[in-house]
XYZ file of C-alpha atoms in Angstrom:
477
model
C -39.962 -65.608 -10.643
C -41.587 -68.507 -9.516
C -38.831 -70.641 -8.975
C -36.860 -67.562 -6.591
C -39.810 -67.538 -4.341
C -39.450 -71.586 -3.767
C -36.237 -70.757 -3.200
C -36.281 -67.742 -0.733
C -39.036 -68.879 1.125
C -37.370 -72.723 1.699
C -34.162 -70.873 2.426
C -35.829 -68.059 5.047
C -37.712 -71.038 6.696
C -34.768 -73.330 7.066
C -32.279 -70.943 8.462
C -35.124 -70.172 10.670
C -35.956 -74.022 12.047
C -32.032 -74.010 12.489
C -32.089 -70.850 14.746
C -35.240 -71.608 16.736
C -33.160 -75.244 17.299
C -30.019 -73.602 18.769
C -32.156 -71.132 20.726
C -34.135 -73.937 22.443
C -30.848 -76.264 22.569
C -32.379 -78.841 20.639
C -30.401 -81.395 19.266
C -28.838 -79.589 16.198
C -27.830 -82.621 14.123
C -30.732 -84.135 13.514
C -32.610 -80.685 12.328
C -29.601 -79.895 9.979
C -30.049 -83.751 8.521
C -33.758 -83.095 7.943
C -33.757 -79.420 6.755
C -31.109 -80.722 4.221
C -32.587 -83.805 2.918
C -36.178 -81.822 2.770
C -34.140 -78.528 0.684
C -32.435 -81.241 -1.549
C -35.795 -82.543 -2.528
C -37.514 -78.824 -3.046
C -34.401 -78.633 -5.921
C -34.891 -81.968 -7.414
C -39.045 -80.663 -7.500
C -37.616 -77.945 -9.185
C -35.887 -79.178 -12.044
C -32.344 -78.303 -10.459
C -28.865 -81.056 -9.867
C -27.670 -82.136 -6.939
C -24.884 -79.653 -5.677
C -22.487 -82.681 -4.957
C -19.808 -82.994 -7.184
C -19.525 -86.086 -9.516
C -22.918 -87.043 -7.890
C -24.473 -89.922 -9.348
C -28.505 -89.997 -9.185
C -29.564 -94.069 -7.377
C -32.535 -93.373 -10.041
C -34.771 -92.227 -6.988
C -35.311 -88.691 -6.204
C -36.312 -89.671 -2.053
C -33.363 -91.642 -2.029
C -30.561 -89.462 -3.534
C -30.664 -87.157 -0.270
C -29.893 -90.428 1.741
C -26.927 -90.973 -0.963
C -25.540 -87.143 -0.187
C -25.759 -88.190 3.478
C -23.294 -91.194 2.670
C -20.845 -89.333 0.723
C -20.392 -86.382 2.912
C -20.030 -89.215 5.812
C -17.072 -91.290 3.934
C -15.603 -87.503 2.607
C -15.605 -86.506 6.452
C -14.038 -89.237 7.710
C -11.216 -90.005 5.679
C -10.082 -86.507 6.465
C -11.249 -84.094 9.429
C -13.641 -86.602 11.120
C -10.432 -89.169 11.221
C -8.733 -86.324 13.061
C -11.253 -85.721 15.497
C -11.654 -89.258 16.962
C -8.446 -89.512 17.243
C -8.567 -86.098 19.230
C -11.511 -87.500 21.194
C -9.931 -90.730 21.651
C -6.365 -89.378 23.278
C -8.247 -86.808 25.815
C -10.322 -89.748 27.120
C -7.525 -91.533 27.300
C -5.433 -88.946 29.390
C -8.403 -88.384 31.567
C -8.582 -92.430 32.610
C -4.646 -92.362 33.248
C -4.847 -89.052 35.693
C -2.799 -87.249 33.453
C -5.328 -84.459 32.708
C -5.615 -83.776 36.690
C -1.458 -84.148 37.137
C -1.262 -81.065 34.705
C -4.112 -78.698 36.166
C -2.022 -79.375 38.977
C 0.626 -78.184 38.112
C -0.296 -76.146 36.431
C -2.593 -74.296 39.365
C -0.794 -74.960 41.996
C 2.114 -71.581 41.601
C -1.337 -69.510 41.759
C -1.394 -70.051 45.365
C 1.628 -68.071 45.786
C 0.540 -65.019 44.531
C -0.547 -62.885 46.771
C -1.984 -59.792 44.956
C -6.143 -59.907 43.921
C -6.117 -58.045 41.041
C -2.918 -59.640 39.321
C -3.983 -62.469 39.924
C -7.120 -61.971 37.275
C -5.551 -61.673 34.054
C -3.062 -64.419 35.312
C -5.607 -67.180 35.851
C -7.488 -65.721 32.163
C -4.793 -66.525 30.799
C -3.970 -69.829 32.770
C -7.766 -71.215 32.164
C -6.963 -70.930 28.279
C -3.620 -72.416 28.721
C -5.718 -75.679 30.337
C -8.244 -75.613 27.323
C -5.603 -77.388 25.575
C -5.895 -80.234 28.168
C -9.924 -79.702 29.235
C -11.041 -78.407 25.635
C -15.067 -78.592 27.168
C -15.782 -75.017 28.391
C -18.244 -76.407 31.346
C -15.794 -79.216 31.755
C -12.785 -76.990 32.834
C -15.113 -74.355 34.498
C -16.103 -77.167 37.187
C -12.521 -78.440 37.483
C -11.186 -74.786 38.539
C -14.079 -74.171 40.906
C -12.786 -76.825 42.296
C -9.216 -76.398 42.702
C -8.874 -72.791 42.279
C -12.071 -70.798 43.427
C -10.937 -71.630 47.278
C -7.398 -70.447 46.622
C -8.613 -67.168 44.964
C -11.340 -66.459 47.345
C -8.737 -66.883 50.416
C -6.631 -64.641 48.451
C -9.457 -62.044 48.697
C -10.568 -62.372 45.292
C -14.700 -61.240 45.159
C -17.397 -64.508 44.195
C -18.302 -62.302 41.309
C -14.607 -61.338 40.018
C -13.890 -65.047 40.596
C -16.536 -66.513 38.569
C -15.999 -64.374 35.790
C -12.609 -65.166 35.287
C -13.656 -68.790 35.472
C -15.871 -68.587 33.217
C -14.623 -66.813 30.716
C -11.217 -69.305 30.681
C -12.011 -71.708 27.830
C -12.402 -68.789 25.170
C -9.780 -69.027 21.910
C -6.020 -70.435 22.435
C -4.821 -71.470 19.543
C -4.466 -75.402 19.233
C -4.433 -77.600 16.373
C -6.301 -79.838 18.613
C -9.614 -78.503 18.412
C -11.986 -79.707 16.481
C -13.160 -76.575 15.009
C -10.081 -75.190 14.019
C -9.682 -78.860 11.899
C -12.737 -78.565 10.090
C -12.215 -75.251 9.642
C -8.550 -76.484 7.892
C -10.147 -79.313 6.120
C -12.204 -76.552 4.279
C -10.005 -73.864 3.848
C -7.556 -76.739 1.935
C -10.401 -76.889 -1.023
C -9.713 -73.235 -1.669
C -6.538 -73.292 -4.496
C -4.686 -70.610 -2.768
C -4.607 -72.939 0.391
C -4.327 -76.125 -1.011
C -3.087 -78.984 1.299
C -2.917 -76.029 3.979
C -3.032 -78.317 7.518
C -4.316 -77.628 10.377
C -0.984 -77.045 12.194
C -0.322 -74.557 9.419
C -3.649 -72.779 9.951
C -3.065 -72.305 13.624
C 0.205 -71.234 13.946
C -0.191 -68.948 10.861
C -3.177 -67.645 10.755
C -5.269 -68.461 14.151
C -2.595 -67.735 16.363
C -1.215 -64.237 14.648
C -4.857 -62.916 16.141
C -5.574 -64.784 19.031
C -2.680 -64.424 20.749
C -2.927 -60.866 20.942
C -6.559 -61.026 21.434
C -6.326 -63.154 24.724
C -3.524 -60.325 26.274
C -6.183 -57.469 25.510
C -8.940 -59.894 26.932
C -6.484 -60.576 30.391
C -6.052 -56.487 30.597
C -9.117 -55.402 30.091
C -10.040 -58.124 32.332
C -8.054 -56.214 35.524
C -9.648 -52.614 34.917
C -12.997 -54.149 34.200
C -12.958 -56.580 37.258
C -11.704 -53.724 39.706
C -14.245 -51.048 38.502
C -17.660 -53.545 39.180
C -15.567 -54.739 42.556
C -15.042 -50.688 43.828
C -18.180 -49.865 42.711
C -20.384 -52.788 44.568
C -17.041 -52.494 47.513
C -16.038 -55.864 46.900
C -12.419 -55.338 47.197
C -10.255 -57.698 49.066
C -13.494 -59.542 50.436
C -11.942 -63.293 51.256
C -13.975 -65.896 51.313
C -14.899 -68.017 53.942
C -12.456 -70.378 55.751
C -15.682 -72.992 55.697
C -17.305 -71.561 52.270
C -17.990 -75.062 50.035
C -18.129 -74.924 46.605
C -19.749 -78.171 45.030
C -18.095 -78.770 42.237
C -17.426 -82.640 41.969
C -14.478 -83.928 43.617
C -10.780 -83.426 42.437
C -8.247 -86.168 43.517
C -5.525 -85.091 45.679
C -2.029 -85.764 42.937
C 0.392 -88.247 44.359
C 3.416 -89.463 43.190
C 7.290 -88.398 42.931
C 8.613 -85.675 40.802
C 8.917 -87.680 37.904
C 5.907 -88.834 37.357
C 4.688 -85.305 37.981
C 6.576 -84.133 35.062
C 5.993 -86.682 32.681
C 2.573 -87.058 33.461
C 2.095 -83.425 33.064
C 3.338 -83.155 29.785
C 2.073 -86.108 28.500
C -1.381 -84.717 27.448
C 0.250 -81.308 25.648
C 3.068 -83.667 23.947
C 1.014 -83.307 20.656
C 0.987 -79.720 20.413
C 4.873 -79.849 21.755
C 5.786 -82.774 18.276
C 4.106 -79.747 16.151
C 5.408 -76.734 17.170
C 8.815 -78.424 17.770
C 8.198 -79.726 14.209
C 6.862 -75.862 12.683
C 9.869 -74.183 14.985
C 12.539 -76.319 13.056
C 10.651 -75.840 9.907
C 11.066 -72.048 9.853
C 14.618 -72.196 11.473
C 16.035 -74.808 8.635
C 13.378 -75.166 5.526
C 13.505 -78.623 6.627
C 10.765 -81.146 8.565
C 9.747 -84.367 9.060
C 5.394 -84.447 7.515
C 4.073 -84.636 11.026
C 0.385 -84.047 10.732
C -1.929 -84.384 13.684
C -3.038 -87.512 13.647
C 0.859 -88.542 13.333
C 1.630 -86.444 16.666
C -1.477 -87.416 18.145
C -0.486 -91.851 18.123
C 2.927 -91.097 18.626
C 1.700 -89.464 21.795
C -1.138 -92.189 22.699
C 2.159 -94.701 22.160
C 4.485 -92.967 24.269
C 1.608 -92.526 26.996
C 1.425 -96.461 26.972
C 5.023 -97.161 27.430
C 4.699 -94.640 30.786
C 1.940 -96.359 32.158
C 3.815 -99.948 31.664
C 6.927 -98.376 33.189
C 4.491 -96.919 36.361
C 2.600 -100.197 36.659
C 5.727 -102.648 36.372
C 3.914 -104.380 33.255
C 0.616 -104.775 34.790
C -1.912 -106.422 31.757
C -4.124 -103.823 33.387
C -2.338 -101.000 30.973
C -3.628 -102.789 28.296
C -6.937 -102.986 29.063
C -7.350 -99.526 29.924
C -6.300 -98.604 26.226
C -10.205 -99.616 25.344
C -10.908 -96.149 26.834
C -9.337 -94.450 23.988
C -11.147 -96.220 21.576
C -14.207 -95.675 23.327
C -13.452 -91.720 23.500
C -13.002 -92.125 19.909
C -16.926 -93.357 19.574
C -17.408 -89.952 22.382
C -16.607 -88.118 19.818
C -18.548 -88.858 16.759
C -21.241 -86.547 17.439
C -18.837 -83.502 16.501
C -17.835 -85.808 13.559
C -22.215 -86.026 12.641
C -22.695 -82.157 13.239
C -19.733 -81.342 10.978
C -21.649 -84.259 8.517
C -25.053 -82.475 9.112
C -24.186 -79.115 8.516
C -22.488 -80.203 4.922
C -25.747 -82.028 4.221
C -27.601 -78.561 5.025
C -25.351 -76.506 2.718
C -25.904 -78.536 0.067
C -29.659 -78.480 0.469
C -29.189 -74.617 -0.355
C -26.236 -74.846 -2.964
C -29.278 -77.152 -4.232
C -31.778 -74.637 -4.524
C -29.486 -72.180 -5.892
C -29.334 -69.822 -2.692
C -25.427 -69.800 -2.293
C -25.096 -69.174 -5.839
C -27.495 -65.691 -5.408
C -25.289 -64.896 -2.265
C -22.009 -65.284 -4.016
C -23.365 -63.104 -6.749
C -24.591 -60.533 -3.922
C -20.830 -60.532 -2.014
C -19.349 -59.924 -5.843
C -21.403 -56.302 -6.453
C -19.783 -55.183 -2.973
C -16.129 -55.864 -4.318
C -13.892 -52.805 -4.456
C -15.880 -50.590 -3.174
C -13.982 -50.598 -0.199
C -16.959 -52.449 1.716
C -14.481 -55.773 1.767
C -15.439 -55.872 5.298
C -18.507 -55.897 5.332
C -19.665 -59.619 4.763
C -17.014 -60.728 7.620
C -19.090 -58.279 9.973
C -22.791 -59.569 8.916
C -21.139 -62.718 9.926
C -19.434 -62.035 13.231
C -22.966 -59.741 14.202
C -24.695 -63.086 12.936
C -22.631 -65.288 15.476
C -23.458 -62.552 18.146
C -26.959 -62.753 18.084
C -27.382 -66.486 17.861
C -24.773 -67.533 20.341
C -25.789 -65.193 22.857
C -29.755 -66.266 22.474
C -28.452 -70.108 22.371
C -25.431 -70.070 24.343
C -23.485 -72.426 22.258
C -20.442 -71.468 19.822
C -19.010 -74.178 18.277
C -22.659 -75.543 17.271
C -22.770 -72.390 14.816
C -19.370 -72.381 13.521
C -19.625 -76.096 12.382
C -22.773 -75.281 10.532
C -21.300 -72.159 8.951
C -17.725 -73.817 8.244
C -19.327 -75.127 4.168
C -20.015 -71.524 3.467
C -16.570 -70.075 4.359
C -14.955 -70.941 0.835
C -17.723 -70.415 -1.557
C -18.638 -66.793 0.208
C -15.274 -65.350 0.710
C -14.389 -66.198 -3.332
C -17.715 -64.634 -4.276
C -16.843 -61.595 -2.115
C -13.240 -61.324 -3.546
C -11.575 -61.612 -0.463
C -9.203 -64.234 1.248
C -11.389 -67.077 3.250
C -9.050 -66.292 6.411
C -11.068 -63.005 6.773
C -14.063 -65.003 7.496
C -12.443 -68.298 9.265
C -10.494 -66.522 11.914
C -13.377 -63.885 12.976
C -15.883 -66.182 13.057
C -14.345 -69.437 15.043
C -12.756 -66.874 17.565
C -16.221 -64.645 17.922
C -18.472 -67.859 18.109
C -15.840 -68.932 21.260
C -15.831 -65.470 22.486
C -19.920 -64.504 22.690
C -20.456 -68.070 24.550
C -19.270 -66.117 27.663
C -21.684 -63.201 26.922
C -24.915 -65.504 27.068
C -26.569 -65.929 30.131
C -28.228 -69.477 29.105
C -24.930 -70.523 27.968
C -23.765 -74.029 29.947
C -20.480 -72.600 31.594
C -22.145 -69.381 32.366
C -24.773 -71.262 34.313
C -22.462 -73.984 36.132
C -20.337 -71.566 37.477
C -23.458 -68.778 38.317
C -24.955 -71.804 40.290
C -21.720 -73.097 41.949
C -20.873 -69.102 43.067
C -24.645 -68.474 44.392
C -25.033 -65.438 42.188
C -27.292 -64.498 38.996
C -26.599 -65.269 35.564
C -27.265 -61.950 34.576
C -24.893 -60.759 37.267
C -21.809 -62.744 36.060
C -22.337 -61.743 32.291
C -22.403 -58.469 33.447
C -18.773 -59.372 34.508
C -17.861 -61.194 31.162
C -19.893 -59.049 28.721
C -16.672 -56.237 28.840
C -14.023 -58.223 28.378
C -15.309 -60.273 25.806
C -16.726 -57.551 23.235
C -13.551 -55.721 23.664
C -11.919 -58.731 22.632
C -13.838 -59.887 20.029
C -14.005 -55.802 18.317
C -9.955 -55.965 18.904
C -9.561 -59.704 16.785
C -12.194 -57.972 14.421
C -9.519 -55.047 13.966
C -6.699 -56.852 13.941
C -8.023 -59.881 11.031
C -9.073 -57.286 8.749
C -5.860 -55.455 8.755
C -4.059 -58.925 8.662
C -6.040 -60.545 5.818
C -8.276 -58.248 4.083
């Protein structure tokens, strides 16, 4: 009795540290760290192992947490951390070469043609996910279309409110083997036997993309009806902006260059995702593929992208040197490679104390009884809460990602009934927070209220996140 009161009470207190962290948007890493070195020393006082497998004890009990630290670092990056730098490395690297701005370009620049309002919203949704793959940083792409396409659409008589919501709500759930939580969210699901050496490509295209797709066309309907109601009923309707109206949003450089470069350079930082589908696409047409995985599509890329850039620049050693910048995006992105780290560290803490194992024998007294659902739903009203108080997503799913394998076999169920809901709701709710970073860059660049703008993006993004509820559990439950 004694022992499940230590172990409630360390559990209930660290899950509550964690959430009072992500509601004050404290740095998250270093909490999950602590909270997991301090639970794997409540189960050594306790009597209990190590939940590390083939752990071997350094003969000190305060430095065998410090040990777990080190093996869930060299675990993580021989496999999904590897990924990620990579990842981080090639989008920093397509940012210093212009080939990030060369594709919003292009990419933005047919909107201008378009001359109805109210079309024009669920065509820019879905145009603002479509650029996630290039700009995968929610605030990141929200300032870059306030400042390329907020003038067009306001000229175009598209209301500040209608405007900004659209905005903000762009960076939401396309499916892309390139993001970093649908890798670790691979990397885990491949320790489950029935998805053993599943890949991330696999995952996506599969799984991911068989809900997300359809979830972002509801999202870019609902989108138009919602966005024209709260217009007619404040009579915003066809209100153009300002000729002079300024929008500070940093400065975008003007794309120069022949047609050429235009298209190369505008393909160039999707060329990944283009050697993997074109790779899965010939796959399912013929049986037959050449083992690209990510990181394989990702340096043939960063290659190719070289060769350009010593064609453009006549051989300039200058090419060279600005390679550095992909190494250095690689060291950008180790603190995604740390939180995915952390959060392992944390989970062990409470495999330590023996909490996961009281879960998993919780989820197994709910199994067929037709209440399959229902741990899939704690989790996605779990995400809701916290994400919306925090206003960070992908902070959440990292920490959750250990739990996905051990939970969904305790519960019976496949772990794609928990993966997809809850990496597309924790991406989905971040739009629904009003202290969420996107929600107040683009609030503050429009001149309106927080409040006012989720009021904008709170429809659009329930309906969508209740529809890719729907829709995984008649897919994988």
């Amino acid at each position: 009795m004694d022992s499940n009161i230590i172990m409630y009470g360390s559990a209930i207190i660290a899950v509550a540290v964690v959430i009072y962290m992500l509601i004050k948007k404290m740095d998250i890493k270093i909490s999950l760290f602590l909270i997991g070195i301090v639970l794997i020393l409540v189960s050594t006082a306790m009597g209990k192992e190590i939940a590390v497998k083939d752990f071997v004890s350094m003969g000190s009990a305060w430095l065998d947490p410090l040990q777990v630290i080190i093996t869930q670092f060299k675990q993580t990056l021989t496999a999904a951390g590897f990924i990620i730098l990579l990842l981080g490395g090639y989008t920093a690297y397509m940012s210093s070469i212009g080939a990030n701005e060369v594709t919003v370009s292009a990419l933005t620049k047919p909107i201008s043609k378009i001359k109805s309002v109210y079309v024009l919203v669920p065509l820019v949704y879905l145009l603002g996910n479509a650029l996630s793959l290039v700009i995968p940083s929610a605030s990141n792409l929200a300032i870059i279309l306030l400042a390329t396409l907020y003038p067009i659409l306001r000229k175009a008589g598209m209301s500040a409110l209608t405007t900004g919501a659209v905005i903000a709500t762009s960076a939401t759930i396309v499916p892309t083997p390139l993001g970093s939580d649908n890798v670790a969210i691979a990397e885990e699901l491949a320790k489950h036997s029935s998805f053993a050496g599943l890949t991330v490509t696999d995952y996506v295209f599969k799984y991911h993309a068989l809900i997300s797709i359809p979830t972002l066309i509801v999202i870019a309907i609902v989108h138009y009806f919602w966005q024209k109601r709260m217009d007619k009923k404040a009579n915003l309707q066809n209100q153009a902006g300002n000729d002079h109206e300024h929008v500070d949003a940093g400065n975008v450089e003007e794309i120069t260059g022949g047609k050429l470069f235009k298209t190369v350079y505008a393909i160039l930082p999707i060329f990944p995702i283009i050697l993997l589908l074109g790779n899965y696409a010939i796959q399912l047409t013929t049986g037959k593929s050449i083992d690209i995985s990510v990181e394989i599509a990702t340096l043939v890329s960063f290659v190719l992208a070289i060769v350009c850039e010593l064609i453009r620049h006549k051989g300039n050693k200058s090419v060279l040197e600005k390679t550095e910048t992909f190494f250095k995006g690689m060291g950008g992105a180790v603190p995604i490679v740390a939180l995915l780290v952390a959060a392992s560290v944390f989970v062990t803490g409470l495999k330590s104390i023996g909490l996961v194992d009281e879960l998993q024998s919780a989820m197994q007294s709910i199994q067929g009884n037709g209440l399959d659902f229902i741990l899939p739903l704690i989790l996605v009203a779990l995400t809701a809460l916290i994400v919306i108080l925090s206003g960070s997503g992908t902070a959440l799913i990292f920490a959750m990602v250990p739990l996905i394998v051990p939970l969904a076999e305790a519960a019976g169920i496949s772990p794609i009934a928990i993966s997809v809901p809850l990496g597309l709701s924790g991406n989905l709710f971040r739009a629904v927070s009003p202290v969420a970073a996107v929600i107040l860059i683009v609030a503050g660049t429009v001149k309106t209220d927080p409040i006012a703008l989720v009021k904008r993006t709170s429809v659009p993004m329930i309906a969508g996140v209740v529809f890719m509820f729907v829709l995984s559990m008649i897919f994988f439950l």
